[in-house]
Amino acid sequence: MAEKQQRTLVDQVFKKIFDLLVRGEIPLGGVVNEAALAERFQVSRGPVREAVKQLQGRALVVKEPYLKARVVDLSVEDMIEIFQLREAVEGMSVRLATQTMSDSDLDRLLADFSDALENKDGPVLDVHVRIAEASGNSRIRSLLCDELYYLLRLYRARSGDAPGRRQNAFSEHWQILRAMKARDADLAESLMRAHIARATSALHDLLESRDEDGADQSEKRNAG
Amino acid sequence: MAEKQQRTLVDQVFKKIFDLLVRGEIPLGGVVNEAALAERFQVSRGPVREAVKQLQGRALVVKEPYLKARVVDLSVEDMIEIFQLREAVEGMSVRLATQTMSDSDLDRLLADFSDALENKDGPVLDVHVRIAEASGNSRIRSLLCDELYYLLRLYRARSGDAPGRRQNAFSEHWQILRAMKARDADLAESLMRAHIARATSALHDLLESRDEDGADQSEKRNAG
DNA sequence: TTCAACAAAAGTGTTGACACTTTTTCGCCG
DNA sequence: CGGCGAAAAAGTGTCAACACTTTTGTTGAA
């Protein structure tokens, strides 16, 4: 365990716990036990404690004093809230990127996108990440890449996004990139917002279809 | 010190440190010494350490492993980034509030605003807070109220906002509220974005005027 | 049988000591 | 006299033990 001591233990533990969440070993709503994780990673409780606190800071874990820490249980309502925020922030993100990206960077982004179109392995999210990084606004980039996308990955790890939207996403991304290439910031922002709003609508539909079905949405899992 | 033990020590220390920042006892860019703060508050280093980590999570403190923790030194560039983010998020905030607020809540907001107009004590920010709370989106509310407004207060504690903008702000706020009353979400969002973009422009101007002056912007204060 | 009070267990909060890293200081050599 | 390197100082990272809180399990009486 004392091999890749390049960073601090807290950071290592943070990533290990996060992997546990993404891989579903600790289910959403499950309990995060400091002592158990400390034993598992062969470290003391201190680093685990701080890592959990950091996860709490990123809203991946909820906790009250002296109460067990729990993995956030992302409801559809939560995702709708996140997507509303994304619509606003990513709209600004692509607006700024359109205004400030250099021609060469823009061309490279387009080329990389075309490559990804052929061998469809790269995740859809990557385009959004690239745009966020190109926005030149570190706070927007951090909010999207370090916070919201983590939550998205967590949610998708359980629910799995609708596979039908995959093709539409490519087309919508392509339109956004063309608007960026044309240096039309207004259009790029509108397209991005419409792109995300469409996903929000899908979540709203999912919510309604659930309300019509049985009201057994109160299923919470525990893991002691 | 062990009187109001209602919360956990970490939370108490967090607030105490934050007060120190707002009151300027630890200047922007100043060093945050764990041991010194622990002695000052008569607690161990552990809670101080976690509180600092929490401040770091909210971007009020920057820190690298084994390096001194420093209070974030908010440059004009940082504020521009924050205002760009605010423009996007508060635009969505007022859009959602316009769509979801009840008539009675909206009337009360208008009434409170009129009251505040007469006895001009309430801070300008309060309107933004009320709208964020009324948006119904807890994540947007938290981002604005728990993170960005903290940074604003920190920045204004040193720089002081331009007093000339105060009157304009009242007028702009009034327009926004009227659009909300008319249930025109598009207009409300546009007005809010323009309102914040105007402040962003002022920051851009400030930046340019500084570049024209001497380049003595490298003054950093320490406090060991 | 059921409910309440009490006791034991589990888990979190806090502490002080020790290990590691970075910075500063001081002496040495060029 | 100036720069380089080692030792000391300062400060952060980690750990194991102890204190406190919450939860669970049990016992006793109504």
Short mmCIF file of C-alpha atoms (C1' of nucleotides) in Angstrom, two decimals:
data_model
loop_
_atom_site.label_atom_id
_atom_site.label_comp_id
_atom_site.label_asym_id
_atom_site.label_seq_id
_atom_site.Cartn_x
_atom_site.Cartn_y
_atom_site.Cartn_z
CA MET A 1 0.00 0.00 0.00
CA ALA A 2 2.96 2.31 0.57
CA GLU A 3 4.04 2.19 -3.04
CA LYS A 4 2.50 5.12 -4.91
CA GLN A 5 2.88 7.62 -2.07
CA GLN A 6 3.10 10.44 -4.57
CA ARG A 7 0.05 12.19 -3.18
CA THR A 8 -1.39 12.37 0.27
CA LEU A 9 -3.25 9.43 1.67
CA VAL A 10 -6.46 11.41 1.83
CA ASP A 11 -6.50 11.86 -1.93
CA GLN A 12 -5.83 8.18 -2.54
CA VAL A 13 -8.57 7.14 -0.16
CA PHE A 14 -10.90 9.67 -1.73
CA LYS A 15 -10.48 8.11 -5.15
CA LYS A 16 -10.76 4.58 -3.82
CA ILE A 17 -14.01 5.36 -2.07
CA PHE A 18 -15.29 7.10 -5.17
CA ASP A 19 -14.48 4.05 -7.24
CA LEU A 20 -16.42 1.99 -4.74
CA LEU A 21 -19.40 4.26 -5.28
CA VAL A 22 -19.21 4.23 -9.07
CA ARG A 23 -18.77 0.47 -9.16
CA GLY A 24 -21.74 0.09 -6.90
CA GLU A 25 -19.94 -1.75 -4.12
CA ILE A 26 -21.45 0.76 -1.76
CA PRO A 27 -24.99 1.21 -3.06
CA LEU A 28 -26.71 4.57 -3.26
CA GLY A 29 -28.12 5.29 0.13
CA GLY A 30 -25.73 2.78 1.65
CA VAL A 31 -23.77 3.38 4.82
CA VAL A 32 -20.16 4.57 4.73
CA ASN A 33 -18.36 3.08 7.68
CA GLU A 34 -15.09 4.80 8.53
CA ALA A 35 -13.55 1.94 10.46
CA ALA A 36 -14.45 -0.67 7.85
CA LEU A 37 -12.96 1.40 5.03
CA ALA A 38 -9.87 2.12 7.11
CA GLU A 39 -9.33 -1.59 7.63
CA ARG A 40 -9.97 -2.32 3.96
CA PHE A 41 -7.43 0.22 2.74
CA GLN A 42 -4.97 -0.54 5.53
CA VAL A 43 -4.86 3.04 6.79
CA SER A 44 -5.97 4.80 9.90
CA ARG A 45 -9.38 6.32 10.36
CA GLY A 46 -8.07 9.87 10.00
CA PRO A 47 -7.52 9.93 6.24
CA VAL A 48 -10.75 8.01 5.66
CA ARG A 49 -12.55 10.55 7.79
CA GLU A 50 -11.20 13.49 5.81
CA ALA A 51 -11.90 11.78 2.52
CA VAL A 52 -15.50 11.23 3.56
CA LYS A 53 -15.68 14.86 4.56
CA GLN A 54 -14.45 15.77 1.12
CA LEU A 55 -17.06 13.55 -0.48
CA GLN A 56 -19.59 15.30 1.72
CA GLY A 57 -18.31 18.62 0.43
CA ARG A 58 -19.00 17.41 -3.09
CA ALA A 59 -22.47 16.27 -2.10
CA LEU A 60 -21.71 12.63 -2.81
CA VAL A 61 -22.21 11.73 0.83
CA VAL A 62 -24.70 13.10 3.32
CA LYS A 63 -24.10 13.04 7.02
CA GLU A 64 -25.21 14.54 10.29
CA PRO A 65 -23.17 14.76 13.46
CA TYR A 66 -22.79 11.42 15.19
CA LEU A 67 -25.00 9.78 12.58
CA LYS A 68 -23.87 7.30 10.01
CA ALA A 69 -22.64 8.78 6.76
CA ARG A 70 -24.67 7.66 3.79
CA VAL A 71 -24.07 7.71 0.05
CA VAL A 72 -26.39 10.24 -1.51
CA ASP A 73 -29.52 8.61 -2.86
CA LEU A 74 -30.01 10.37 -6.17
CA SER A 75 -33.69 10.60 -6.92
CA VAL A 76 -35.07 11.63 -10.28
CA GLU A 77 -35.97 14.96 -8.69
CA ASP A 78 -32.33 15.45 -7.74
CA MET A 79 -31.26 14.75 -11.30
CA ILE A 80 -33.77 17.25 -12.62
CA GLU A 81 -32.28 19.88 -10.34
CA ILE A 82 -28.81 18.99 -11.53
CA PHE A 83 -29.86 19.16 -15.16
CA GLN A 84 -31.45 22.56 -14.66
CA LEU A 85 -28.18 23.78 -13.23
CA ARG A 86 -26.25 22.14 -16.03
CA GLU A 87 -28.43 23.82 -18.64
CA ALA A 88 -27.50 27.23 -17.28
CA VAL A 89 -23.82 26.57 -16.64
CA GLU A 90 -23.05 24.60 -19.77
CA GLY A 91 -24.82 27.23 -21.82
CA MET A 92 -22.42 29.81 -20.44
CA SER A 93 -19.57 27.35 -20.79
CA VAL A 94 -20.05 26.92 -24.52
CA ARG A 95 -20.67 30.65 -24.92
CA LEU A 96 -17.33 31.47 -23.36
CA ALA A 97 -15.55 28.73 -25.24
CA THR A 98 -16.96 30.00 -28.52
CA GLN A 99 -15.69 33.47 -27.77
CA THR A 100 -12.24 32.63 -26.47
CA MET A 101 -11.05 29.40 -28.11
CA SER A 102 -8.29 29.75 -30.62
CA ASP A 103 -8.92 28.55 -34.16
CA SER A 104 -6.39 25.77 -33.81
CA ASP A 105 -7.91 24.48 -30.57
CA LEU A 106 -11.34 24.56 -32.16
CA ASP A 107 -10.15 22.64 -35.18
CA ARG A 108 -8.52 20.05 -32.94
CA LEU A 109 -11.75 19.62 -30.99
CA LEU A 110 -13.67 19.08 -34.21
CA ALA A 111 -11.11 16.56 -35.42
CA ASP A 112 -11.19 14.65 -32.13
CA PHE A 113 -14.97 14.57 -32.29
CA SER A 114 -14.91 13.15 -35.79
CA ASP A 115 -12.50 10.48 -34.66
CA ALA A 116 -14.71 9.59 -31.73
CA LEU A 117 -17.65 9.35 -34.09
CA GLU A 118 -16.01 6.49 -35.97
CA ASN A 119 -14.87 4.31 -33.09
CA LYS A 120 -17.77 4.81 -30.71
CA ASP A 121 -16.02 4.01 -27.48
CA GLY A 122 -15.46 7.43 -26.00
CA PRO A 123 -18.17 8.53 -23.59
CA VAL A 124 -20.61 11.19 -24.69
CA LEU A 125 -19.66 13.31 -21.74
CA ASP A 126 -16.22 13.97 -23.16
CA VAL A 127 -17.44 16.71 -25.49
CA HIS A 128 -18.92 18.54 -22.55
CA VAL A 129 -15.69 18.20 -20.63
CA ARG A 130 -13.65 19.53 -23.52
CA ILE A 131 -15.92 22.54 -23.85
CA ALA A 132 -15.82 23.20 -20.12
CA GLU A 133 -12.02 23.10 -20.18
CA ALA A 134 -11.98 25.43 -23.17
CA SER A 135 -14.29 27.94 -21.53
CA GLY A 136 -11.32 29.53 -19.82
CA ASN A 137 -13.39 29.91 -16.66
CA SER A 138 -11.80 27.69 -14.04
CA ARG A 139 -14.76 27.93 -11.71
CA ILE A 140 -17.20 26.76 -14.35
CA ARG A 141 -14.84 24.00 -15.35
CA SER A 142 -14.50 22.86 -11.76
CA LEU A 143 -18.22 22.98 -11.09
CA LEU A 144 -18.96 20.86 -14.13
CA CYS A 145 -16.03 18.46 -14.16
CA ASP A 146 -15.32 18.10 -10.45
CA GLU A 147 -18.85 18.13 -9.10
CA LEU A 148 -21.77 17.67 -11.45
CA TYR A 149 -20.22 15.06 -13.71
CA TYR A 150 -19.31 12.97 -10.67
CA LEU A 151 -22.96 12.93 -9.69
CA LEU A 152 -23.98 12.09 -13.24
CA ARG A 153 -21.63 9.13 -13.32
CA LEU A 154 -23.01 7.97 -10.02
CA TYR A 155 -26.57 8.19 -11.26
CA ARG A 156 -25.87 6.51 -14.56
CA ALA A 157 -23.97 3.73 -12.84
CA ARG A 158 -27.30 2.62 -11.44
CA SER A 159 -29.97 3.78 -13.86
CA GLY A 160 -28.12 3.63 -17.14
CA ASP A 161 -29.04 6.37 -19.56
CA ALA A 162 -31.58 5.78 -22.26
CA PRO A 163 -29.66 4.17 -25.17
CA GLY A 164 -32.00 5.71 -27.73
CA ARG A 165 -30.74 9.18 -26.90
CA ARG A 166 -27.21 8.22 -27.83
CA GLN A 167 -27.63 8.86 -31.54
CA ASN A 168 -29.50 12.10 -30.97
CA ALA A 169 -26.71 13.28 -28.70
CA PHE A 170 -24.14 12.88 -31.47
CA SER A 171 -26.21 14.94 -33.83
CA GLU A 172 -26.86 17.63 -31.25
CA HIS A 173 -23.20 17.78 -30.31
CA TRP A 174 -22.31 18.17 -33.93
CA GLN A 175 -24.65 21.13 -34.31
CA ILE A 176 -23.13 22.78 -31.25
CA LEU A 177 -19.62 22.33 -32.60
CA ARG A 178 -20.64 23.83 -35.93
CA ALA A 179 -22.06 26.88 -34.18
CA MET A 180 -18.79 27.22 -32.28
CA LYS A 181 -16.84 26.97 -35.51
CA ALA A 182 -19.05 29.75 -36.93
CA ARG A 183 -18.23 31.80 -33.82
CA ASP A 184 -21.94 32.18 -33.13
CA ALA A 185 -21.95 32.26 -29.35
CA ASP A 186 -25.67 32.93 -29.04
CA LEU A 187 -26.53 29.96 -31.23
CA ALA A 188 -24.07 27.70 -29.47
CA GLU A 189 -25.55 28.58 -26.10
CA SER A 190 -29.10 28.06 -27.35
CA LEU A 191 -28.24 24.69 -28.84
CA MET A 192 -26.47 23.54 -25.71
CA ARG A 193 -29.35 24.59 -23.52
CA ALA A 194 -31.85 22.85 -25.80
CA HIS A 195 -29.63 19.77 -25.79
CA ILE A 196 -29.66 19.55 -22.02
CA ALA A 197 -33.28 20.64 -21.67
CA ARG A 198 -34.25 17.69 -23.84
CA ALA A 199 -32.60 15.36 -21.35
CA THR A 200 -34.40 17.17 -18.55
CA SER A 201 -37.70 16.57 -20.28
CA ALA A 202 -36.90 12.88 -20.47
CA LEU A 203 -36.42 12.91 -16.72
CA HIS A 204 -39.74 14.69 -16.23
CA ASP A 205 -41.42 12.00 -18.33
CA LEU A 206 -39.76 9.31 -16.28
CA LEU A 207 -41.09 10.99 -13.16
CA GLU A 208 -44.64 11.11 -14.46
CA SER A 209 -44.63 7.51 -15.63
CA ARG A 210 -43.51 6.54 -12.14
CA ASP A 211 -46.29 8.51 -10.51
CA GLU A 212 -48.80 6.72 -12.73
CA ASP A 213 -47.42 3.34 -11.73
CA GLY A 214 -47.51 2.07 -8.21
CA ALA A 215 -46.24 4.52 -5.62
CA ASP A 216 -43.47 2.16 -4.55
CA GLN A 217 -40.79 4.80 -4.94
CA SER A 218 -39.96 4.64 -1.26
CA GLU A 219 -37.56 1.77 -1.65
CA LYS A 220 -34.33 2.54 0.09
CA ARG A 221 -31.59 0.06 0.54
CA ASN A 222 -29.44 -0.22 3.60
CA ALA A 223 -26.13 -1.95 3.98
CA GLY A 224 -24.87 -2.36 7.50
CA MET B 1 -15.45 27.22 25.46
CA ALA B 2 -17.38 24.05 26.18
CA GLU B 3 -20.67 25.90 26.67
CA LYS B 4 -22.61 25.81 23.41
CA GLN B 5 -21.71 22.27 22.48
CA GLN B 6 -24.89 21.95 20.51
CA ARG B 7 -23.07 21.25 17.26
CA THR B 8 -19.85 19.55 16.54
CA LEU B 9 -16.59 21.35 17.17
CA VAL B 10 -15.75 21.33 13.49
CA ASP B 11 -18.80 23.41 12.65
CA GLN B 12 -18.05 25.91 15.38
CA VAL B 13 -14.46 26.27 14.27
CA PHE B 14 -15.58 26.59 10.67
CA LYS B 15 -17.75 29.56 11.49
CA LYS B 16 -15.13 31.16 13.69
CA ILE B 17 -12.53 30.95 10.97
CA PHE B 18 -14.98 32.29 8.42
CA ASP B 19 -15.72 35.25 10.68
CA LEU B 20 -12.00 35.86 10.88
CA LEU B 21 -11.88 35.99 7.10
CA VAL B 22 -14.86 38.29 6.69
CA ARG B 23 -13.60 40.62 9.39
CA GLY B 24 -10.24 40.70 7.72
CA GLU B 25 -8.24 39.42 10.69
CA ILE B 26 -6.72 36.93 8.31
CA PRO B 27 -6.14 38.97 5.15
CA LEU B 28 -6.78 37.63 1.67
CA GLY B 29 -3.80 35.62 0.66
CA GLY B 30 -2.80 35.28 4.30
CA VAL B 31 -1.59 32.06 5.84
CA VAL B 32 -3.95 29.80 7.77
CA ASN B 33 -1.94 28.16 10.49
CA GLU B 34 -3.62 25.10 11.97
CA ALA B 35 -1.70 25.09 15.24
CA ALA B 36 -2.18 28.81 15.84
CA LEU B 37 -5.91 28.60 15.27
CA ALA B 38 -6.15 25.51 17.45
CA GLU B 39 -4.46 27.38 20.29
CA ARG B 40 -6.63 30.42 19.75
CA PHE B 41 -9.86 28.45 19.91
CA GLN B 42 -8.60 26.12 22.65
CA VAL B 43 -9.21 22.98 20.65
CA SER B 44 -7.03 20.32 19.12
CA ARG B 45 -5.66 20.49 15.63
CA GLY B 46 -8.05 17.87 14.32
CA PRO B 47 -11.23 19.97 14.19
CA VAL B 48 -9.30 22.95 12.87
CA ARG B 49 -7.87 20.74 10.20
CA GLU B 50 -11.26 19.50 9.09
CA ALA B 51 -12.74 22.97 9.17
CA VAL B 52 -9.95 24.21 6.92
CA LYS B 53 -10.61 21.28 4.63
CA GLN B 54 -14.24 22.34 4.49
CA LEU B 55 -13.24 25.91 3.70
CA GLN B 56 -11.06 24.47 0.99
CA GLY B 57 -14.06 22.59 -0.35
CA ARG B 58 -15.87 25.90 -0.63
CA ALA B 59 -12.89 27.49 -2.37
CA LEU B 60 -12.29 30.00 0.41
CA VAL B 61 -8.92 28.47 1.15
CA VAL B 62 -6.36 27.08 -1.27
CA LYS B 63 -3.87 24.48 -0.26
CA GLU B 64 -1.52 21.87 -1.61
CA PRO B 65 -0.18 18.86 0.26
CA TYR B 66 2.40 19.83 2.85
CA LEU B 67 2.14 23.46 1.82
CA LYS B 68 0.75 26.23 3.94
CA ALA B 69 -2.96 26.83 3.53
CA ARG B 70 -3.73 30.30 2.31
CA VAL B 71 -6.89 32.35 2.19
CA VAL B 72 -7.94 32.68 -1.40
CA ASP B 73 -6.62 35.89 -2.89
CA LEU B 74 -9.54 37.06 -4.96
CA SER B 75 -8.21 38.86 -7.96
CA VAL B 76 -10.39 40.84 -10.33
CA GLU B 77 -10.01 37.99 -12.78
CA ASP B 78 -11.43 35.60 -10.19
CA MET B 79 -14.38 37.90 -9.64
CA ILE B 80 -15.02 38.05 -13.37
CA GLU B 81 -15.15 34.26 -13.46
CA ILE B 82 -17.53 34.24 -10.52
CA PHE B 83 -19.76 36.83 -12.15
CA GLN B 84 -19.87 34.88 -15.39
CA LEU B 85 -21.01 31.86 -13.44
CA ARG B 86 -23.50 33.97 -11.51
CA GLU B 87 -24.95 35.35 -14.72
CA ALA B 88 -25.77 31.86 -15.91
CA VAL B 89 -26.99 30.44 -12.62
CA GLU B 90 -28.97 33.43 -11.41
CA GLY B 91 -30.59 33.68 -14.82
CA MET B 92 -31.85 30.14 -14.38
CA SER B 93 -32.67 30.87 -10.77
CA VAL B 94 -35.02 33.71 -11.62
CA ARG B 95 -36.50 31.72 -14.50
CA LEU B 96 -37.43 28.86 -12.22
CA ALA B 97 -38.70 31.20 -9.53
CA THR B 98 -40.90 32.97 -12.05
CA GLN B 99 -42.38 29.70 -13.15
CA THR B 100 -42.93 28.07 -9.78
CA MET B 101 -43.50 30.77 -7.19
CA SER B 102 -47.00 31.05 -5.81
CA ASP B 103 -48.85 34.34 -6.25
CA SER B 104 -48.84 34.97 -2.53
CA ASP B 105 -45.09 34.37 -2.19
CA LEU B 106 -44.47 36.67 -5.13
CA ASP B 107 -46.62 39.42 -3.62
CA ARG B 108 -44.79 39.09 -0.34
CA LEU B 109 -41.45 39.40 -2.08
CA LEU B 110 -42.62 42.55 -3.82
CA ALA B 111 -43.89 43.98 -0.56
CA ASP B 112 -40.65 43.22 1.25
CA PHE B 113 -38.71 44.85 -1.55
CA SER B 114 -40.79 48.00 -1.32
CA ASP B 115 -40.19 48.11 2.40
CA ALA B 116 -36.46 47.74 1.92
CA LEU B 117 -36.56 50.54 -0.63
CA GLU B 118 -37.69 53.00 2.04
CA ASN B 119 -35.31 52.17 4.85
CA LYS B 120 -32.20 51.43 2.85
CA ASP B 121 -30.44 49.17 5.32
CA GLY B 122 -30.96 45.76 3.80
CA PRO B 123 -28.14 44.63 1.57
CA VAL B 124 -28.69 44.51 -2.16
CA LEU B 125 -27.80 40.87 -2.17
CA ASP B 126 -30.94 39.97 -0.30
CA VAL B 127 -33.12 40.10 -3.40
CA HIS B 128 -30.86 37.60 -5.07
CA VAL B 129 -31.01 35.35 -2.03
CA ARG B 130 -34.80 35.48 -1.93
CA ILE B 131 -35.03 34.57 -5.60
CA ALA B 132 -32.55 31.73 -5.20
CA GLU B 133 -34.57 30.36 -2.31
CA ALA B 134 -37.75 30.68 -4.35
CA SER B 135 -36.27 28.87 -7.33
CA GLY B 136 -37.21 25.57 -5.78
CA ASN B 137 -33.90 24.13 -6.91
CA SER B 138 -31.90 23.31 -3.80
CA ARG B 139 -28.68 22.82 -5.70
CA ILE B 140 -28.89 26.23 -7.33
CA ARG B 141 -29.81 27.79 -4.00
CA SER B 142 -26.86 26.15 -2.31
CA LEU B 143 -24.42 27.11 -5.04
CA LEU B 144 -25.46 30.74 -4.86
CA CYS B 145 -26.09 31.19 -1.14
CA ASP B 146 -23.56 28.80 0.36
CA GLU B 147 -20.69 29.31 -2.04
CA LEU B 148 -20.70 32.26 -4.40
CA TYR B 149 -22.17 34.82 -2.02
CA TYR B 150 -19.55 33.89 0.57
CA LEU B 151 -16.87 34.76 -1.94
CA LEU B 152 -18.65 37.99 -2.84
CA ARG B 153 -18.77 39.04 0.79
CA LEU B 154 -15.09 38.25 1.13
CA TYR B 155 -14.23 40.32 -1.91
CA ARG B 156 -16.41 43.25 -0.94
CA ALA B 157 -15.02 43.23 2.58
CA ARG B 158 -11.77 44.43 1.07
CA SER B 159 -12.62 46.25 -2.14
CA GLY B 160 -16.01 47.72 -1.32
CA ASP B 161 -18.41 47.81 -4.24
CA ALA B 162 -18.86 50.90 -6.31
CA PRO B 163 -21.42 53.06 -4.47
CA GLY B 164 -22.65 54.58 -7.71
CA ARG B 165 -24.08 51.26 -8.81
CA ARG B 166 -26.33 51.10 -5.77
CA GLN B 167 -29.11 53.20 -7.24
CA ASN B 168 -28.99 51.41 -10.55
CA ALA B 169 -29.23 48.10 -8.76
CA PHE B 170 -32.51 49.09 -7.16
CA SER B 171 -33.99 50.02 -10.50
CA GLU B 172 -32.75 46.85 -12.15
CA HIS B 173 -34.08 44.72 -9.34
CA TRP B 174 -37.43 46.39 -9.65
CA GLN B 175 -37.61 45.57 -13.33
CA ILE B 176 -36.79 41.96 -12.63
CA LEU B 177 -39.49 41.70 -10.01
CA ARG B 178 -42.02 43.23 -12.39
CA ALA B 179 -41.15 40.64 -15.02
CA MET B 180 -41.62 37.94 -12.42
CA LYS B 181 -44.97 39.39 -11.46
CA ALA B 182 -45.96 39.30 -15.13
CA ARG B 183 -44.85 35.64 -15.22
CA ASP B 184 -42.53 36.42 -18.09
CA ALA B 185 -39.72 33.98 -17.37
CA ASP B 186 -37.78 34.80 -20.53
CA LEU B 187 -37.78 38.49 -19.74
CA ALA B 188 -36.89 37.92 -16.09
CA GLU B 189 -33.94 35.79 -17.10
CA SER B 190 -32.76 38.33 -19.65
CA LEU B 191 -33.01 41.18 -17.18
CA MET B 192 -31.15 39.26 -14.51
CA ARG B 193 -28.40 38.32 -16.89
CA ALA B 194 -28.08 41.88 -18.09
CA HIS B 195 -28.06 43.06 -14.49
CA ILE B 196 -25.13 40.84 -13.62
CA ALA B 197 -23.38 41.32 -16.95
CA ARG B 198 -23.32 45.05 -16.22
CA ALA B 199 -21.41 44.38 -13.02
CA THR B 200 -19.08 42.12 -14.95
CA SER B 201 -18.38 44.92 -17.37
CA ALA B 202 -17.50 47.18 -14.47
CA LEU B 203 -14.97 44.59 -13.37
CA HIS B 204 -13.53 44.43 -16.88
CA ASP B 205 -13.15 48.21 -16.84
CA LEU B 206 -11.45 48.03 -13.47
CA LEU B 207 -9.06 45.48 -14.91
CA GLU B 208 -8.16 47.66 -17.88
CA SER B 209 -7.64 50.76 -15.78
CA ARG B 210 -5.28 48.75 -13.62
CA ASP B 211 -3.30 47.54 -16.58
CA GLU B 212 -2.86 51.12 -17.70
CA ASP B 213 -1.60 52.17 -14.27
CA GLY B 214 1.54 50.82 -12.71
CA ALA B 215 1.86 47.07 -12.55
CA ASP B 216 2.20 46.99 -8.76
CA GLN B 217 -0.54 44.40 -8.39
CA SER B 218 1.85 41.88 -6.93
CA GLU B 219 1.40 42.91 -3.33
CA LYS B 220 0.68 39.96 -1.15
CA ARG B 221 0.44 40.09 2.59
CA ASN B 222 1.49 37.37 4.96
CA ALA B 223 0.43 36.78 8.54
CA GLY B 224 2.42 34.15 10.41
"C1'" DT C 1 -47.82 -9.39 25.19
"C1'" DT C 2 -46.23 -4.77 25.06
"C1'" DC C 3 -43.93 -0.87 26.39
"C1'" DA C 4 -40.36 1.56 28.86
"C1'" DA C 5 -36.03 1.95 31.14
"C1'" DC C 6 -31.48 0.32 31.35
"C1'" DA C 7 -27.21 -1.73 29.73
"C1'" DA C 8 -24.14 -3.15 26.10
"C1'" DA C 9 -22.38 -2.42 21.50
"C1'" DA C 10 -21.28 0.13 17.51
"C1'" DG C 11 -19.75 4.25 15.53
"C1'" DT C 12 -18.41 9.00 15.41
"C1'" DG C 13 -15.82 13.13 17.56
"C1'" DT C 14 -11.65 14.63 19.71
"C1'" DT C 15 -7.07 14.56 21.35
"C1'" DG C 16 -1.94 14.40 21.74
"C1'" DA C 17 2.08 12.22 19.96
"C1'" DC C 18 4.90 10.92 16.19
"C1'" DA C 19 6.43 10.85 11.04
"C1'" DC C 20 7.10 13.21 6.92
"C1'" DT C 21 7.76 17.35 3.98
"C1'" DT C 22 8.96 22.02 3.22
"C1'" DT C 23 11.23 26.13 4.40
"C1'" DT C 24 14.65 28.67 6.65
"C1'" DT C 25 19.06 29.28 8.61
"C1'" DC C 26 23.76 28.77 9.08
"C1'" DG C 27 28.26 27.24 7.87
"C1'" DC C 28 31.42 25.91 4.24
"C1'" DC C 29 33.73 26.15 -0.07
"C1'" DG C 30 34.76 28.45 -4.24
"C1'" DC D 1 31.62 38.24 -1.14
"C1'" DG D 2 28.28 35.08 -3.19
"C1'" DG D 3 26.35 30.63 -3.96
"C1'" DC D 4 25.77 25.80 -2.58
"C1'" DG D 5 24.59 22.21 0.82
"C1'" DA D 6 23.48 20.38 5.28
"C1'" DA D 7 21.19 20.89 9.63
"C1'" DA D 8 17.53 22.90 12.30
"C1'" DA D 9 12.98 24.85 12.53
"C1'" DA D 10 8.25 25.18 11.26
"C1'" DG D 11 4.24 23.09 9.61
"C1'" DT D 12 1.47 19.50 7.70
"C1'" DG D 13 0.15 14.33 7.41
"C1'" DT D 14 -0.86 10.20 9.93
"C1'" DC D 15 -1.83 7.33 13.69
"C1'" DA D 16 -3.75 4.97 17.87
"C1'" DA D 17 -6.20 5.80 22.09
"C1'" DC D 18 -9.90 7.87 24.56
"C1'" DA D 19 -14.58 10.44 25.13
"C1'" DC D 20 -19.03 11.12 23.61
"C1'" DT D 21 -23.35 9.99 21.06
"C1'" DT D 22 -26.46 6.98 18.93
"C1'" DT D 23 -28.31 2.60 18.25
"C1'" DT D 24 -29.37 -2.01 19.53
"C1'" DG D 25 -30.60 -5.62 22.68
"C1'" DT D 26 -32.28 -7.10 27.00
"C1'" DT D 27 -34.80 -7.13 31.11
"C1'" DG D 28 -38.46 -5.97 33.98
"C1'" DA D 29 -43.08 -4.49 35.16
"C1'" DA D 30 -47.79 -3.23 33.81
#
